[in-house]
CSV table of C-alpha atoms in Angstrom, one decimal:
chain,number,residue,atom,x,y,z
I,49,MET,CA,18.2,46.3,-4.2
I,50,ILE,CA,19.7,49.2,-6.1
I,51,LEU,CA,17.9,52.4,-7.2
I,52,ARG,CA,19.6,54.6,-9.7
I,53,LEU,CA,19.1,58.3,-9.3
I,54,ARG,CA,21.0,59.7,-12.3
I,55,GLU,CA,24.7,59.6,-11.3
I,56,ARG,CA,23.9,58.2,-7.8
I,57,ARG,CA,23.2,54.5,-7.1
I,58,LEU,CA,21.3,54.1,-3.9
I,59,GLU,CA,21.2,50.8,-2.0
I,60,LEU,CA,17.8,50.0,-0.4
I,61,PRO,CA,18.3,47.6,2.5
I,62,PRO,CA,15.3,45.4,3.2
I,63,GLY,CA,13.2,46.4,6.3
I,64,ARG,CA,14.6,50.0,6.3
I,65,PRO,CA,12.4,52.2,4.1
I,66,LEU,CA,13.6,55.6,3.0
I,67,LEU,CA,11.4,58.6,3.7
I,68,MET,CA,10.2,60.9,0.9
I,69,GLY,CA,9.1,64.3,2.2
I,70,ILE,CA,6.2,66.0,0.5
I,71,VAL,CA,6.5,69.6,-0.6
I,72,ASN,CA,3.3,70.8,-2.3
I,73,ALA,CA,3.9,73.8,-4.6
I,74,SER,CA,0.2,73.7,-5.5
I,75,PRO,CA,-2.1,75.9,-3.5
I,76,ASP,CA,-5.1,73.5,-3.5
I,77,SER,CA,-3.8,70.4,-1.9
I,78,PHE,CA,-6.3,68.5,0.2
I,79,SER,CA,-4.0,68.1,3.2
I,80,ASP,CA,-2.0,71.4,3.3
I,81,PRO,CA,-3.7,74.0,1.1
I,82,GLY,CA,-2.5,77.6,0.7
I,83,GLU,CA,-0.2,79.8,-1.3
I,84,ARG,CA,3.5,79.7,-0.4
I,85,ALA,CA,6.4,81.8,-1.7
I,86,LEU,CA,9.4,80.1,-3.3
I,87,GLY,CA,11.6,80.9,-0.2
I,88,ASP,CA,9.0,79.3,2.1
I,89,LEU,CA,8.9,76.2,0.0
I,90,VAL,CA,12.7,76.0,0.0
I,91,GLU,CA,12.7,76.2,3.8
I,92,LEU,CA,10.0,73.6,4.0
I,93,ALA,CA,12.1,71.2,1.9
I,94,ARG,CA,15.1,71.9,4.0
I,95,SER,CA,13.2,71.1,7.2
I,96,ARG,CA,11.9,67.8,5.6
I,97,ALA,CA,15.5,66.9,4.9
I,98,ARG,CA,16.7,67.8,8.4
I,99,ASP,CA,13.9,65.7,9.8
I,100,GLY,CA,15.1,62.6,7.9
I,101,ALA,CA,13.8,62.7,4.4
I,102,GLU,CA,16.3,61.3,1.8
I,103,LEU,CA,14.0,62.3,-1.1
I,104,ILE,CA,12.0,65.5,-1.5
I,105,ASP,CA,8.8,65.1,-3.6
I,106,VAL,CA,7.8,68.4,-5.2
I,107,GLY,CA,4.3,68.6,-6.7
I,108,GLY,CA,3.0,71.4,-8.8
I,109,GLU,CA,-0.5,70.1,-9.3
I,110,SER,CA,-3.0,68.7,-6.8
I,111,GLY,CA,-4.4,65.3,-7.4
I,112,ARG,CA,-7.9,66.6,-6.6
I,113,THR,CA,-10.5,65.6,-9.1
I,114,ASP,CA,-12.7,68.6,-8.4
I,115,ARG,CA,-10.2,70.9,-10.1
I,116,GLU,CA,-9.3,71.2,-13.8
I,117,PRO,CA,-5.6,70.3,-14.8
I,118,VAL,CA,-3.4,73.4,-14.5
I,119,PRO,CA,-1.8,74.6,-17.7
I,120,VAL,CA,1.6,72.9,-18.4
I,121,GLU,CA,3.4,76.2,-18.3
I,122,GLU,CA,2.0,77.0,-14.9
I,123,GLU,CA,3.0,73.6,-13.5
I,124,ILE,CA,6.5,74.1,-14.8
I,125,ALA,CA,6.6,77.5,-13.3
I,126,ARG,CA,5.7,76.0,-9.9
I,127,VAL,CA,8.2,73.1,-9.9
I,128,ALA,CA,11.2,74.0,-12.0
I,129,PRO,CA,12.6,77.0,-9.9
I,130,LEU,CA,12.0,75.1,-6.7
I,131,THR,CA,13.7,72.0,-8.0
I,132,GLU,CA,16.7,74.1,-9.2
I,133,ARG,CA,17.1,75.7,-5.8
I,134,LEU,CA,16.9,72.4,-3.9
I,135,ALA,CA,19.1,70.5,-6.3
I,136,ALA,CA,21.7,73.2,-6.0
I,137,GLU,CA,21.8,72.6,-2.3
I,138,GLY,CA,22.4,68.9,-2.8
I,139,LEU,CA,18.9,67.6,-2.1
I,140,ALA,CA,17.6,64.6,-4.0
I,141,VAL,CA,14.4,65.9,-5.7
I,142,SER,CA,11.5,63.9,-7.1
I,143,VAL,CA,8.9,65.8,-9.1
I,144,ASP,CA,5.3,64.5,-9.0
I,145,THR,CA,3.9,64.9,-12.5
I,146,TRP,CA,2.3,62.9,-15.3
I,147,ARG,CA,3.1,65.1,-18.2
I,148,ALA,CA,6.3,64.8,-20.3
I,149,PRO,CA,7.0,68.6,-20.8
I,150,VAL,CA,6.9,69.0,-17.0
I,151,ALA,CA,9.1,66.0,-16.5
I,152,HIS,CA,11.7,67.3,-19.1
I,153,ALA,CA,11.7,70.7,-17.3
I,154,ALA,CA,12.0,69.2,-13.9
I,155,LEU,CA,14.9,67.0,-15.0
I,156,ALA,CA,16.6,69.9,-16.6
I,157,ALA,CA,16.3,71.7,-13.3
I,158,GLY,CA,18.1,68.9,-11.5
I,159,ALA,CA,15.4,66.4,-10.4
I,160,VAL,CA,16.6,62.8,-9.9
I,161,MET,CA,13.2,61.1,-10.0
I,162,ILE,CA,9.8,61.6,-11.7
I,163,ASN,CA,6.9,60.4,-9.6
I,164,ASP,CA,4.2,59.6,-12.2
I,165,VAL,CA,0.9,58.9,-10.4
I,166,SER,CA,-1.0,58.3,-13.7
I,167,GLY,CA,0.3,54.8,-14.6
I,168,LEU,CA,2.4,56.3,-17.4
I,169,SER,CA,-0.5,57.9,-19.3
I,170,ASP,CA,2.1,59.9,-21.2
I,171,PRO,CA,5.0,57.6,-22.4
I,172,GLY,CA,7.0,60.7,-23.0
I,173,VAL,CA,7.7,60.7,-19.2
I,174,ALA,CA,9.6,57.4,-19.6
I,175,ASP,CA,11.5,58.9,-22.5
I,176,ALA,CA,12.5,61.9,-20.3
I,177,CYS,CA,13.7,59.6,-17.5
I,178,ALA,CA,15.6,57.3,-19.9
I,179,GLU,CA,17.5,60.3,-21.4
I,180,ALA,CA,18.4,61.7,-18.0
I,181,GLY,CA,19.1,58.4,-16.2
I,182,ALA,CA,16.6,59.4,-13.6
I,183,ALA,CA,14.4,57.2,-11.5
I,184,LEU,CA,10.7,56.7,-12.6
I,185,VAL,CA,7.9,55.9,-10.2
I,186,LEU,CA,5.1,53.9,-11.9
I,187,THR,CA,1.8,54.0,-10.1
I,188,HIS,CA,-1.2,51.7,-10.3
I,189,THR,CA,-4.4,53.4,-11.4
I,190,ARG,CA,-7.1,52.5,-13.9
I,191,VAL,CA,-8.6,56.1,-14.1
I,192,PRO,CA,-7.1,58.9,-16.1
I,193,PRO,CA,-5.4,61.8,-14.3
I,194,LYS,CA,-7.7,64.4,-12.6
I,195,GLN,CA,-10.8,62.1,-13.0
I,196,LYS,CA,-12.7,60.3,-10.3
I,197,GLY,CA,-13.7,56.6,-10.6
I,198,PHE,CA,-13.7,53.3,-8.8
I,199,PRO,CA,-13.3,50.3,-11.2
I,200,ASP,CA,-14.8,47.0,-10.2
I,201,TYR,CA,-11.8,44.8,-9.5
I,202,ASP,CA,-12.1,41.1,-9.2
I,203,ASP,CA,-9.0,41.1,-7.1
I,204,VAL,CA,-7.5,44.5,-6.5
I,205,VAL,CA,-4.0,43.2,-5.6
I,206,ALA,CA,-3.8,41.0,-8.7
I,207,ASP,CA,-4.8,44.0,-10.8
I,208,VAL,CA,-2.1,46.2,-9.2
I,209,ALA,CA,0.5,43.5,-10.0
I,210,ALA,CA,-0.7,43.1,-13.6
I,211,LEU,CA,-0.8,46.8,-14.4
I,212,LEU,CA,2.5,47.5,-12.8
I,213,ARG,CA,4.1,44.6,-14.6
I,214,ASP,CA,2.7,46.0,-17.9
I,215,ARG,CA,3.8,49.6,-17.2
I,216,ALA,CA,7.3,48.5,-16.2
I,217,GLY,CA,7.5,46.7,-19.6
I,218,GLU,CA,6.4,49.9,-21.4
I,219,ALA,CA,9.0,51.9,-19.5
I,220,ARG,CA,11.7,49.5,-20.4
I,221,ALA,CA,10.6,49.7,-24.1
I,222,HIS,CA,11.3,53.4,-23.9
I,223,GLY,CA,14.8,52.9,-22.5
I,224,VAL,CA,14.3,53.0,-18.8
I,225,ASP,CA,16.7,50.6,-17.0
I,226,ASP,CA,15.4,48.2,-14.3
I,227,GLU,CA,17.5,50.0,-11.7
I,228,GLN,CA,15.6,53.2,-12.4
I,229,LEU,CA,12.2,51.7,-11.7
I,230,VAL,CA,10.1,52.2,-8.6
I,231,LEU,CA,6.6,50.7,-8.3
I,232,ALA,CA,3.7,52.2,-6.4
I,233,PRO,CA,0.4,50.4,-5.7
I,234,GLY,CA,-1.5,53.6,-5.8
I,235,ILE,CA,-3.1,53.8,-2.4
I,236,ALA,CA,-6.4,55.7,-2.6
I,237,LEU,CA,-6.0,56.2,-6.4
I,238,ALA,CA,-9.2,54.8,-7.9
I,239,LYS,CA,-9.6,52.7,-4.8
I,240,PRO,CA,-12.1,53.2,-1.9
I,241,PRO,CA,-10.7,52.8,1.6
I,242,ALA,CA,-11.4,49.1,1.9
I,243,GLU,CA,-9.3,48.4,-1.2
I,244,SER,CA,-6.5,50.6,-0.1
I,245,VAL,CA,-6.4,48.7,3.2
I,246,GLU,CA,-6.4,45.3,1.3
I,247,VAL,CA,-3.5,46.4,-0.8
I,248,ILE,CA,-1.4,47.3,2.3
I,249,ARG,CA,-2.4,44.1,4.0
I,250,ARG,CA,-1.2,42.1,1.0
I,251,LEU,CA,1.8,44.2,0.2
I,252,PRO,CA,4.2,41.2,0.4
I,253,GLU,CA,2.5,39.7,-2.7
I,254,LEU,CA,3.8,42.7,-4.7
I,255,ALA,CA,7.4,42.0,-3.8
I,256,ALA,CA,7.5,39.4,-6.6
I,257,LEU,CA,7.6,42.3,-9.1
I,258,GLY,CA,11.2,42.7,-8.1
I,259,ARG,CA,11.5,46.4,-7.8
I,260,PRO,CA,11.3,48.8,-4.8
I,261,LEU,CA,7.8,49.6,-3.6
I,262,LEU,CA,6.8,53.2,-2.9
I,263,LEU,CA,3.8,53.6,-0.5
I,264,ALA,CA,2.0,57.0,-0.2
I,265,VAL,CA,-0.1,56.5,2.9
I,266,SER,CA,0.2,59.9,4.5
I,267,ARG,CA,-3.2,61.4,5.5
I,268,LYS,CA,-5.0,59.3,2.9
I,269,ASP,CA,-8.8,58.7,2.8
I,270,PHE,CA,-8.6,55.2,4.3
I,271,VAL,CA,-6.9,56.7,7.4
I,272,GLY,CA,-9.8,59.3,7.5
I,273,ALA,CA,-12.4,56.5,7.1
I,274,LEU,CA,-10.9,54.5,10.0
I,275,THR,CA,-10.3,57.4,12.3
I,276,GLU,CA,-13.1,59.7,11.3
I,277,ARG,CA,-10.6,62.6,11.2
I,278,PRO,CA,-9.9,65.3,8.6
I,279,PRO,CA,-6.5,65.2,6.7
I,280,ALA,CA,-4.5,67.4,9.1
I,281,ALA,CA,-5.6,65.3,12.1
I,282,ARG,CA,-4.5,61.9,10.7
I,283,LEU,CA,-1.0,61.7,12.1
I,284,ALA,CA,-1.5,58.7,14.5
I,285,GLY,CA,-3.4,56.8,11.8
I,286,THR,CA,-0.7,57.6,9.3
I,287,LEU,CA,2.0,56.2,11.6
I,288,ALA,CA,0.0,53.0,11.9
I,289,ALA,CA,-0.1,52.7,8.1
I,290,VAL,CA,3.7,53.5,8.0
I,291,GLY,CA,4.4,50.6,10.3
I,292,ALA,CA,2.2,48.2,8.3
I,293,ALA,CA,3.8,49.4,5.0
I,294,ALA,CA,7.3,48.9,6.5
I,295,ASP,CA,6.4,45.4,7.7
I,296,GLY,CA,5.0,44.6,4.2
I,297,GLY,CA,8.2,45.5,2.4
I,298,ALA,CA,7.9,49.1,1.3
I,299,ALA,CA,11.2,50.6,0.3
I,300,ILE,CA,10.1,54.2,0.2
I,301,LEU,CA,7.4,55.9,2.3
I,302,ARG,CA,6.0,59.3,1.1
I,303,VAL,CA,4.9,61.3,4.1
I,304,HIS,CA,4.1,64.8,5.2
I,305,ASP,CA,5.2,64.4,8.9
I,306,VAL,CA,8.8,63.3,8.3
I,307,ALA,CA,10.2,63.7,11.8
I,308,GLU,CA,7.4,61.7,13.4
I,309,ALA,CA,7.7,59.0,10.7
I,310,ALA,CA,11.4,58.8,11.2
I,311,ASP,CA,11.0,58.5,15.0
I,312,PHE,CA,8.4,55.7,14.5
I,313,LEU,CA,10.6,53.7,12.2
I,314,ARG,CA,13.7,54.2,14.4
I,315,VAL,CA,11.9,52.8,17.5
I,316,GLN,CA,10.2,50.1,15.5
I,317,ALA,CA,13.5,48.9,14.1
I,318,ALA,CA,15.1,48.9,17.6
I,319,LEU,CA,12.3,46.9,19.1
I,320,ARG,CA,12.6,44.2,16.3
I,321,GLU,CA,16.4,43.7,16.7
I,322,ARG,CA,17.2,41.3,19.5
I,323,ASP,CA,20.8,42.4,19.8
I,324,GLY,CA,20.6,45.9,18.6
I,325,ALA,CA,22.4,48.6,20.6
I,326,VAL,CA,20.2,51.1,22.4
I,327,PRO,CA,21.8,54.5,23.2
I,328,HIS,CA,21.8,56.1,26.6
I,329,LEU,CA,19.3,58.9,27.0
I,330,ALA,CA,20.9,62.3,27.1
I,331,GLU,CA,20.5,64.1,30.4
I,332,GLU,CA,18.8,67.1,28.9
I,333,LEU,CA,16.1,64.9,27.4
I,334,ARG,CA,15.0,63.4,30.8
I,335,ARG,CA,12.5,66.2,31.5
I,336,GLU,CA,10.7,69.0,29.9
I,337,PRO,CA,12.5,72.4,29.9
I,338,ALA,CA,11.6,74.6,32.8
């Protein structure tokens, strides 16, 4: 499967998901809150890339529903300078936004993907991606941005498939090519933990949509519900979800802990391959440093 990222066409081999490293430029994230200077955010993105992230997902607004939406100008001020710095260094930057003016500013700064978690609530986001040739992530949710709600689904996976099929058609109508589309089932978006788990269990059913699937499972509520741990203590549970998402056919995995996820996927892949080569252990790695 091919994913178009502006001038770059990226092949996504089955069973080998790419990692998308999270860089929150918003101070009120659930999982890693706090103000960060631009230089610190740049270094965080660099470290994500060194650890194995092929995409960097920059967010200028938290998805928290107990906060009002930030002004468009403020969101742009958070994401555009950071995107410009990272793009200048050759990093492939995705920007997490649901608003067309922010999407236009991010793409002008060099972003190659817009990660819209709102289900294309603003069709202008599709227009921006079509004009730039950038990738567009379409996410399942039945609740407007920055609002909390849990719709009563007859079959949550069937609803995910139906909405994503509809939103993909809308994006195409705005000029977005098939190779630019990525589909996300919206784990924890307008879904309680049990429904998020069901979506991951039944992920292969969404492969029929024919486009790469992006799974954002890192530190999510369902992991907290199963482990009874706060967001920062959910690494082990997140890795279990990463494994299940990879087994289910996810093409892109959005994570905070990139190095750990990369290690997990590397070992998981080696254990699956009957004839795969396993390297010798370097002598300096046999024991802890004195």
